[in-house]
CSV table of C-alpha atoms in Angstrom, one decimal:
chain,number,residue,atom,x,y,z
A,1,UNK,CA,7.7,-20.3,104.7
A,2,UNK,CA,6.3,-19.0,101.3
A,3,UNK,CA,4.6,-22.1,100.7
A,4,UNK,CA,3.5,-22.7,104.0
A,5,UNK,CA,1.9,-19.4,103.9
A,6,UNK,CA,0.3,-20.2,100.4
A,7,UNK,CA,-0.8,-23.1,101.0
A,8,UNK,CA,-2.7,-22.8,105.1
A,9,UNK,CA,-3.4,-19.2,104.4
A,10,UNK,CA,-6.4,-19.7,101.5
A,11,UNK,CA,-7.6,-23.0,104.3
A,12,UNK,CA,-8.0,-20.2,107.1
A,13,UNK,CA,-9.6,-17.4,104.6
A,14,UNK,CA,-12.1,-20.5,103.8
A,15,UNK,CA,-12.8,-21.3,107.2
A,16,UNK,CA,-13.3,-18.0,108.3
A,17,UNK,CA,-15.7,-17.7,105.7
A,18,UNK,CA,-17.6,-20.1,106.3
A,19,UNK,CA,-17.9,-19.4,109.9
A,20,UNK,CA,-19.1,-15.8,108.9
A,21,UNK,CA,-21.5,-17.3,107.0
A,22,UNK,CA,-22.9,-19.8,109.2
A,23,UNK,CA,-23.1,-16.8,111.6
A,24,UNK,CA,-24.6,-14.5,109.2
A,25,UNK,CA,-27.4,-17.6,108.5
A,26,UNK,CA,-27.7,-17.2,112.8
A,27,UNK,CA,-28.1,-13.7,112.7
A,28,UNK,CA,-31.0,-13.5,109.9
A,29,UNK,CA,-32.8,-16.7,112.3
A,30,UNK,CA,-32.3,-14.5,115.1
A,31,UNK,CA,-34.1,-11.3,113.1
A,32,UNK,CA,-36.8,-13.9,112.2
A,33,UNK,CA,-37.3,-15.4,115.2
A,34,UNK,CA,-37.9,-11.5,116.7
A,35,UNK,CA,-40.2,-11.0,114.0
A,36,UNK,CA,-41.7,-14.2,114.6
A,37,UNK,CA,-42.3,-13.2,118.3
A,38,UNK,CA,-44.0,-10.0,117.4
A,39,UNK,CA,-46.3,-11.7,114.9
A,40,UNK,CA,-47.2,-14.1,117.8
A,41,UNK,CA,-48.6,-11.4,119.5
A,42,UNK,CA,-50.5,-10.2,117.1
A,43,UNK,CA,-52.2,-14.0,116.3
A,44,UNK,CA,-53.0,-13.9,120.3
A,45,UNK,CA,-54.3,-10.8,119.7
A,46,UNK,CA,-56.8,-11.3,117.0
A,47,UNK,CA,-57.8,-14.7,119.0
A,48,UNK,CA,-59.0,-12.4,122.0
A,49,UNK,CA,-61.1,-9.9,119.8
A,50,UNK,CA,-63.1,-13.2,118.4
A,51,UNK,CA,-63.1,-14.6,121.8
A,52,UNK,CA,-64.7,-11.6,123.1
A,53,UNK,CA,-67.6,-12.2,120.6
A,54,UNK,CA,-69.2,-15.0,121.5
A,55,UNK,CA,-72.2,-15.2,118.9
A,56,UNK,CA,-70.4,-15.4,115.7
A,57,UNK,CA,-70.4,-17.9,113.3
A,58,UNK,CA,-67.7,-18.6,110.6
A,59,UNK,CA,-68.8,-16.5,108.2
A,60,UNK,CA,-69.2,-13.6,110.5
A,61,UNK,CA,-65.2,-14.1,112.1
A,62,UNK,CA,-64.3,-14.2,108.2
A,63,UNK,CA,-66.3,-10.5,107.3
A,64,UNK,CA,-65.9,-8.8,110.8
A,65,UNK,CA,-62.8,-9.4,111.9
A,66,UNK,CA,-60.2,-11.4,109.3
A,67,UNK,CA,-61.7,-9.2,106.3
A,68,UNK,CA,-60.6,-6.3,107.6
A,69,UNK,CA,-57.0,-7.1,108.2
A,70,UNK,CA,-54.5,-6.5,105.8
A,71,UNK,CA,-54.0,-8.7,103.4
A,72,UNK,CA,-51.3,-9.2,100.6
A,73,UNK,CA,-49.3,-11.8,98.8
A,74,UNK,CA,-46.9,-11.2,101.1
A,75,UNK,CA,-48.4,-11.4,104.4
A,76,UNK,CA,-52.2,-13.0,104.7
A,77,UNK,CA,-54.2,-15.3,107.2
A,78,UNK,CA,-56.2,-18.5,106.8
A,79,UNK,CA,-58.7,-19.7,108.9
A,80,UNK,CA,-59.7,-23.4,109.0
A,81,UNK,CA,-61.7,-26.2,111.0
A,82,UNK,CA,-60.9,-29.3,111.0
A,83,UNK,CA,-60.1,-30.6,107.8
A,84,UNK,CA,-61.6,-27.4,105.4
A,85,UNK,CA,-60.3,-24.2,104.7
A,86,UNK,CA,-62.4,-21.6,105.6
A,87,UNK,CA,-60.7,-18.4,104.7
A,88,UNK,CA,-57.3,-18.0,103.1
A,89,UNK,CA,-56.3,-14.2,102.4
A,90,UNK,CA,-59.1,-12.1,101.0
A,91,UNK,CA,-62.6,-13.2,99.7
A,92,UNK,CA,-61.3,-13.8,96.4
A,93,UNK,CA,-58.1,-15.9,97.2
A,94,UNK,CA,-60.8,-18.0,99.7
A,95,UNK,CA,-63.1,-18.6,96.7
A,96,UNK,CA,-60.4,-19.9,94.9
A,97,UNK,CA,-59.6,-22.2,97.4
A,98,UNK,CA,-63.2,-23.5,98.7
A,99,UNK,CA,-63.3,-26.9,99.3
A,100,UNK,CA,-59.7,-27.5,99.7
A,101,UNK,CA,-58.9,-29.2,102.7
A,102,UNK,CA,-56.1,-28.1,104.8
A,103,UNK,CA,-53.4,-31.1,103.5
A,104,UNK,CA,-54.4,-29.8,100.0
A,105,UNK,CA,-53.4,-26.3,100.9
A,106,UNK,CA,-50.4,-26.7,103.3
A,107,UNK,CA,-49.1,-29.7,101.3
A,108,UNK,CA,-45.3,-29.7,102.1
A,109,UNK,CA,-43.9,-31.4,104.8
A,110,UNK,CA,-43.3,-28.9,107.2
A,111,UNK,CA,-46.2,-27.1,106.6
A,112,UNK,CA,-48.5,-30.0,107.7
A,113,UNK,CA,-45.9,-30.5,110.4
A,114,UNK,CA,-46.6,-27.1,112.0
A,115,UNK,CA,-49.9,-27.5,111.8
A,116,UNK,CA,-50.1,-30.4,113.7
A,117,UNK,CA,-48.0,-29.1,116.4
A,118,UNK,CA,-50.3,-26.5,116.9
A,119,UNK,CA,-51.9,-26.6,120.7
A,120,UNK,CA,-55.2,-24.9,122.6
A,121,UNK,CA,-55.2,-21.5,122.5
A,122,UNK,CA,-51.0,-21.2,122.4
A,123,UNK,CA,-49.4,-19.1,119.9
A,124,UNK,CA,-46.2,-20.9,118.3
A,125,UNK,CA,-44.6,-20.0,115.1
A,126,UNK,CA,-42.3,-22.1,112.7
A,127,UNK,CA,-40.8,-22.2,108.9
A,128,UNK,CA,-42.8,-23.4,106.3
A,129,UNK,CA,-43.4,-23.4,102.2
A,130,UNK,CA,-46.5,-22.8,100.6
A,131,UNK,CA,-47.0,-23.0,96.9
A,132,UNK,CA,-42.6,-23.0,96.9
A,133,UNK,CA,-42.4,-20.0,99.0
A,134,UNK,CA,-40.8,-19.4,102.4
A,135,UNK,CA,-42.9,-18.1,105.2
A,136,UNK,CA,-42.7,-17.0,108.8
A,137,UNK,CA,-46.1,-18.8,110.2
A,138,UNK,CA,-47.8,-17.9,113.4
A,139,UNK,CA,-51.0,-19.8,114.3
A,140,UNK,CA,-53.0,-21.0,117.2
A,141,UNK,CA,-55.7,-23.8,117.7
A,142,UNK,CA,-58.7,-22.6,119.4
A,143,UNK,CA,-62.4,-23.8,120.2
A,144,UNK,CA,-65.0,-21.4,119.6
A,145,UNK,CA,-68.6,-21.9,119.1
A,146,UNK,CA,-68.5,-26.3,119.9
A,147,UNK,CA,-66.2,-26.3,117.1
A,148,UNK,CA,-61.9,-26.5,116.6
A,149,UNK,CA,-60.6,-24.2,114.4
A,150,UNK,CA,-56.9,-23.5,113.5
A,151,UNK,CA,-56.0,-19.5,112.6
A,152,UNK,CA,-52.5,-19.0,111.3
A,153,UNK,CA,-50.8,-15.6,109.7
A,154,UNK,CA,-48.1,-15.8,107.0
A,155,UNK,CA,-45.3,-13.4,106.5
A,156,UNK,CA,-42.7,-14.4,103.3
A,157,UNK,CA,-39.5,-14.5,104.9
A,158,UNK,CA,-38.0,-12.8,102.1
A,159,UNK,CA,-40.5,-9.5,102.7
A,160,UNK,CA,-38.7,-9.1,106.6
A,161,UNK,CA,-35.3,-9.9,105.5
A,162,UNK,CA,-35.6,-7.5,102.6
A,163,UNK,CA,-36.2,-4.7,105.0
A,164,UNK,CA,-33.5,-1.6,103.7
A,165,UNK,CA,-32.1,-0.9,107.1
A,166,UNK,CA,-31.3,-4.5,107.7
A,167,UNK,CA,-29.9,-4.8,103.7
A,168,UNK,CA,-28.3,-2.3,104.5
A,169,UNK,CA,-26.8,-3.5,108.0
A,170,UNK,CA,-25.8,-7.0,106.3
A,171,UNK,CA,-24.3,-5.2,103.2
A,172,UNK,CA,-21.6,-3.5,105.1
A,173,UNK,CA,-21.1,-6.4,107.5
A,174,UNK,CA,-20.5,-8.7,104.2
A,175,UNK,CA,-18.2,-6.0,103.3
A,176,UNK,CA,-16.2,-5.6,105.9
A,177,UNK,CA,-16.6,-9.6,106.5
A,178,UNK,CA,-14.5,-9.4,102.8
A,179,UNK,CA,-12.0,-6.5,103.5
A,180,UNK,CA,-11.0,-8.5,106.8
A,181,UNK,CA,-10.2,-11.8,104.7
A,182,UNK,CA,-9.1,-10.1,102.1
A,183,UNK,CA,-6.1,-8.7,104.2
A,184,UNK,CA,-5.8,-11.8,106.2
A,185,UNK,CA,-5.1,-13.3,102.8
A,186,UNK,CA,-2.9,-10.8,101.0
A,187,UNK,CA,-1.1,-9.0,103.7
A,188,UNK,CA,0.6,-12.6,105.1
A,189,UNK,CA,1.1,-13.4,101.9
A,190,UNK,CA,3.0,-10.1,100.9
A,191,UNK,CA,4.7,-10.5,104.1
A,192,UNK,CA,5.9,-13.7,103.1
A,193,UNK,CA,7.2,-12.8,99.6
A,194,UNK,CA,9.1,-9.7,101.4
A,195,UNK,CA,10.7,-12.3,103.7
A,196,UNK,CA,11.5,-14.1,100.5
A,197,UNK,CA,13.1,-11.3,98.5
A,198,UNK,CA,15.0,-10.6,102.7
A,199,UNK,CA,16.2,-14.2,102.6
A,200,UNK,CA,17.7,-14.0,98.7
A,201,UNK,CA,18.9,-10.8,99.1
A,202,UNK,CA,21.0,-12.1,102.4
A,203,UNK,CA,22.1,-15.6,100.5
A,204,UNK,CA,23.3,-12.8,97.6
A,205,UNK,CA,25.1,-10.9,100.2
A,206,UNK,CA,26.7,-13.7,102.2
A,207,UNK,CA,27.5,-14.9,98.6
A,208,UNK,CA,29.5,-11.3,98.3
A,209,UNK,CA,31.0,-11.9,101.7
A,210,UNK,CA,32.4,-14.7,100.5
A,211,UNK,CA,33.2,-13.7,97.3
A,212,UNK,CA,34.9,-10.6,99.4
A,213,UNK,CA,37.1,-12.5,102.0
A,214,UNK,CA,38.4,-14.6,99.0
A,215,UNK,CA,39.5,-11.5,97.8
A,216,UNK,CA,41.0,-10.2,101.0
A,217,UNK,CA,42.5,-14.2,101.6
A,218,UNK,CA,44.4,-13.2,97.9
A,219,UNK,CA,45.4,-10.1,99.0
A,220,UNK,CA,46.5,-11.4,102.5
A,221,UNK,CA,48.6,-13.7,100.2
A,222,UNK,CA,50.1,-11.5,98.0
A,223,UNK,CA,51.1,-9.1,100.7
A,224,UNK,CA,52.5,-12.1,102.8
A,225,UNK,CA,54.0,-13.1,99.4
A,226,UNK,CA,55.4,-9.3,99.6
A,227,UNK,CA,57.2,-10.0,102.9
A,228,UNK,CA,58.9,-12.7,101.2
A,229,UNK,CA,60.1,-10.1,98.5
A,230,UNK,CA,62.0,-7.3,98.9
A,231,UNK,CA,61.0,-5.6,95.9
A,232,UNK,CA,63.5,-2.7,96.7
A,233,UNK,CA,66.7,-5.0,95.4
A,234,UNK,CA,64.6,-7.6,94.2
A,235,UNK,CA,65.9,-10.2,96.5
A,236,UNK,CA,63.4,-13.3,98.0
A,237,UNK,CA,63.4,-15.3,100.9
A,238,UNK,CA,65.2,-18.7,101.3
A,239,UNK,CA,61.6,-19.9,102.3
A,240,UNK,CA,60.0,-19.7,98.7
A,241,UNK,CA,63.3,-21.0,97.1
A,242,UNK,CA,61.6,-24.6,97.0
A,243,UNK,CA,58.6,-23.5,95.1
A,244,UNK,CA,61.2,-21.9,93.0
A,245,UNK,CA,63.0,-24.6,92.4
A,246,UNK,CA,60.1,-26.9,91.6
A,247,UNK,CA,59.2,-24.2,89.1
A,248,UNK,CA,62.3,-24.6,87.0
A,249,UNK,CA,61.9,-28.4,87.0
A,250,UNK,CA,58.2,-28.2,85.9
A,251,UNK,CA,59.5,-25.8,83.0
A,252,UNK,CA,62.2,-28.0,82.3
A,253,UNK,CA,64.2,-24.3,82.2
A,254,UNK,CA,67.7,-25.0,81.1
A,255,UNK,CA,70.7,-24.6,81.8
A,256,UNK,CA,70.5,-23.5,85.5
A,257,UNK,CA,73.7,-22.1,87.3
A,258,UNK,CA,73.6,-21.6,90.5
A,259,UNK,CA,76.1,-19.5,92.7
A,260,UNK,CA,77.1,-18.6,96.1
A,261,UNK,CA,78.3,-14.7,97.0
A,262,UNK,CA,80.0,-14.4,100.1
A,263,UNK,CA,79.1,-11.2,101.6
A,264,UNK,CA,80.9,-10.0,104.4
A,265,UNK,CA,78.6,-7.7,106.0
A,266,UNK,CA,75.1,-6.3,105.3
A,267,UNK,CA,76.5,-3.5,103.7
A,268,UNK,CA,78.5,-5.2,101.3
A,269,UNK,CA,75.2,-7.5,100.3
A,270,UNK,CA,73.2,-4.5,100.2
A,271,UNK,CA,76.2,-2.7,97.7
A,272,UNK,CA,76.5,-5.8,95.6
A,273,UNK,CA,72.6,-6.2,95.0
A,274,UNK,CA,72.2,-2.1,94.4
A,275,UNK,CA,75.4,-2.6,91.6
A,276,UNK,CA,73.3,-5.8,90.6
A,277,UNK,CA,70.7,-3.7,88.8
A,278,UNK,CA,73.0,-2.6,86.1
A,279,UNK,CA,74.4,-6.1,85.0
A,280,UNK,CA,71.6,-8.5,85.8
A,281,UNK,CA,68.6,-9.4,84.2
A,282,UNK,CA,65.2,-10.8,85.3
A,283,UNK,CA,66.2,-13.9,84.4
A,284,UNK,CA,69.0,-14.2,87.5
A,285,UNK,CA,66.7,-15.0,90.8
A,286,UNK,CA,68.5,-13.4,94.0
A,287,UNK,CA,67.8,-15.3,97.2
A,288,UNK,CA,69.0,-15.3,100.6
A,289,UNK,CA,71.1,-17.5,102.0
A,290,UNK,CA,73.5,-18.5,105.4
A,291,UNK,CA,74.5,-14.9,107.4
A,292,UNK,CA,74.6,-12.4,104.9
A,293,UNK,CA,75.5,-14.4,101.8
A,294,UNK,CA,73.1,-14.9,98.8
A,295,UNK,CA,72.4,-17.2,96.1
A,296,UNK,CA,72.1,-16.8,92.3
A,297,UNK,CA,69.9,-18.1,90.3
A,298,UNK,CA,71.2,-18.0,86.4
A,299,UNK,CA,68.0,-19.3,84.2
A,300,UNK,CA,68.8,-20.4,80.8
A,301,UNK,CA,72.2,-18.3,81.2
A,302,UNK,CA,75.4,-20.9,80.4
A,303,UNK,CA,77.9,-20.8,83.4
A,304,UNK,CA,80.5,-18.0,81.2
A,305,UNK,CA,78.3,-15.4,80.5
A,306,UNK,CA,76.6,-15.9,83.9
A,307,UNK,CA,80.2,-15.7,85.8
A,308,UNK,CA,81.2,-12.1,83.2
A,309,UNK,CA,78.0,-10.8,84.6
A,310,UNK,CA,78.9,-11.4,88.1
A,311,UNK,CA,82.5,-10.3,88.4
A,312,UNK,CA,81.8,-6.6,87.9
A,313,UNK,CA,80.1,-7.0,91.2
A,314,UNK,CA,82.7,-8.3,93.3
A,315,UNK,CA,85.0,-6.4,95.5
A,316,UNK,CA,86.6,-7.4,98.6
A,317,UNK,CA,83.7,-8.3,101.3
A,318,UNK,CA,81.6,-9.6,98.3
A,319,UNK,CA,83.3,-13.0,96.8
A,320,UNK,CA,82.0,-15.5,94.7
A,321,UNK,CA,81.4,-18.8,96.7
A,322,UNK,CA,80.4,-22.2,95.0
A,323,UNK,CA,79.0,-22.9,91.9
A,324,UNK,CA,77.3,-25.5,90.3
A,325,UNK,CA,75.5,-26.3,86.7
A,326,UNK,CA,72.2,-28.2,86.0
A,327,UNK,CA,72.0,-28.9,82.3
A,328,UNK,CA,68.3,-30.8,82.5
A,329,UNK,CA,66.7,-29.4,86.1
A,330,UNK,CA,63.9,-32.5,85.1
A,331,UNK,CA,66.5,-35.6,85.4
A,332,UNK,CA,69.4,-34.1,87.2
A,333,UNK,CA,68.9,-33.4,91.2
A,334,UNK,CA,68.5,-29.3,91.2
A,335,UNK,CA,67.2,-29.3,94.2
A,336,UNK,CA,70.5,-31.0,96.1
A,337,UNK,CA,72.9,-28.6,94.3
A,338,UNK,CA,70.8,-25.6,95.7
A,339,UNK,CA,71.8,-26.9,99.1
A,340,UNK,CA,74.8,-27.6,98.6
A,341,UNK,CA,75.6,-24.0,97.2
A,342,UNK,CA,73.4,-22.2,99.4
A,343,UNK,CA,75.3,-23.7,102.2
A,344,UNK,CA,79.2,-24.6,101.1
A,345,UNK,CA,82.3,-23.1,101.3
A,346,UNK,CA,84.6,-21.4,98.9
A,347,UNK,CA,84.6,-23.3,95.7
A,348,UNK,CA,85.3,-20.5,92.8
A,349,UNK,CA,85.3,-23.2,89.7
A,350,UNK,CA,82.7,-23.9,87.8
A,351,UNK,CA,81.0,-27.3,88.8
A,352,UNK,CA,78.6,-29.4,86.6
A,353,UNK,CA,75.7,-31.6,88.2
A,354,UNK,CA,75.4,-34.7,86.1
């Protein structure tokens, strides 16, 4: 999602951008094109003051009427017939010009376009460069006096676009323009890193979880482990005497003697493993076996000092069963004599596995 985000995020802020542009570009046409409208009206209106004068001749239009409009580098008229400039500006400016024909003044191509799409007494307006500056042209093609003459007013575009309101106006719609992409581009993208420190921070924790219920699987273990062991007289169940058994065979303990006690009641196994304490070590492994009886486990103990240790322990309801040896628990079979003493009869000699 990150890189989605990174990636398709910076394309949208672009084309957002530039559709506010090409809608800012709309919006100063549309301010031009108003200005354009007015400055139409003011062209007609200067064509019906000369048409209401019908005994002028050029020179008269030029110093009665055009010379007394404003005039500046910014905004100025010209006034041609035919093919010759006849006024451009001020007095000065037309001097400069005088015997320029109209292609040599309006020499770019769409300022000899507009004027030849100029019609009879109609005002239209269009875009055009003069010496490589933009204007906002209004002009009219009139007949006046037997002859055709062309009169056009020129505004630089940059003069009505440079108006401080409308700066203004387009400054802080710019601005907000930026603040909007900017948070169309940081705050997804901030979102997205949040979601990606959300997502790591869950993989961490389901990495705990797991980490956890490992834990509690061990535990579950140990305490099911603790079921098997009766820590109280140390005595296990017959279930883990296989793993037992395959322990002393992978430790190649020896010797091994194993041996039955014959308990007559609960009691009397409970009596024998409490009195066990005190004469057995933690290398004898108590088990239980059939009814009440239990099984001895001797680990590297020989078979006499293993039978001394037992025979304090004895007493009527507590007799010692079968017995058997295992001198190597790795090539002898251990796990048979554990059977067979965990399940015979009365057999109270010692009895060697070979």
């Amino acid at each position: 999602m990150f890189l989605a985000t990174t990636i398709l995020l910076p394309l949208v802020v672009s084309a957002a951008f530039v559709f506010a542009w090409f809608q800012m570009r709309r919006l100063e046409s549309g301010v031009l094109d108003v200005c354009a409208t007015q400055q139409d009206a003011y062209v007609n209106l200067v064509l019906d003051q000369i048409n209401l004068r019908k005994d002028l001749n050029d020179q008269e239009i030029i110093e009665d009427i055009l010379g007394t409009l404003d005039a500046s580098s910014n905004k100025y008229w010209t006034f041609s017939t035919e093919q010759t400039m006849l006024f451009v500006k001020d007095v000065l400016e037309t001097n400069k010009y005088k015997g320029f024909t109209t292609a040599t003044y309006f020499v770019s191509e769409d300022a000899r376009g507009f004027l030849e799409r100029l019609r009879m007494n109609r005002v239209i307006h269009g875009n055009i460069t003069v010496a490589d500056r933009e204007y906002v042209a209004s002009g009219v093609m009139f007949e006046y006096g037997g002859g055709v003459y062309k009169l056009c007013l020129l505004t630089n575009r940059a003069v009505l676009l440079d108006n401080n309101r409308f700066l203004g106006a387009k400054t802080e719609l710019w601005l907000m323009i930026f603040t909007v992409l900017g948070m169309l581009l940081i705050l997804p993208m901030l979102l997205a890193m949040k979601i990606l420190q959300t997502e790591k921070k869950r993989e961490d924790l389901e990495r705990d979880v797991q980490q956890l219920n490992g834990i509690v699987a061990k535990m579950n273990e140990r305490l099911a482990n603790q079921d098997l062991h009766n820590t109280g007289v140390n005595l296990w169940k017959a279930e883990v005497l296989p793993d037992f058994i395959q322990g002393l065979k992978d430790r190649a303990a020896a010797p091994v003697v194993l041996m039955q006690i014959r308990c007559g009641t609960k009691q009397a196994r409970e009596q024998f493993l409490s009195l066990s304490h005190y004469t057995l070590d933690r290398r004898v492994l108590r088990f239980e076996a059939e009814g009440n009886d239990l099984l001895l486990i001797f680990v590297g103990i020989e078979y006499d000092a293993a039978f001394l240790s037992v025979i304090p322990l004895l007493s009527r309801e507590a007799v010692l069963g079968r017995t058997r040896t295992v001198e190597d628990p790795q090539r002898q079979d251990i796990e048979a004599a554990a059977r067979e003493v965990r399940n015979g009869g009365e057999d109270y000699g010692p009895s060697a596995i070979s």
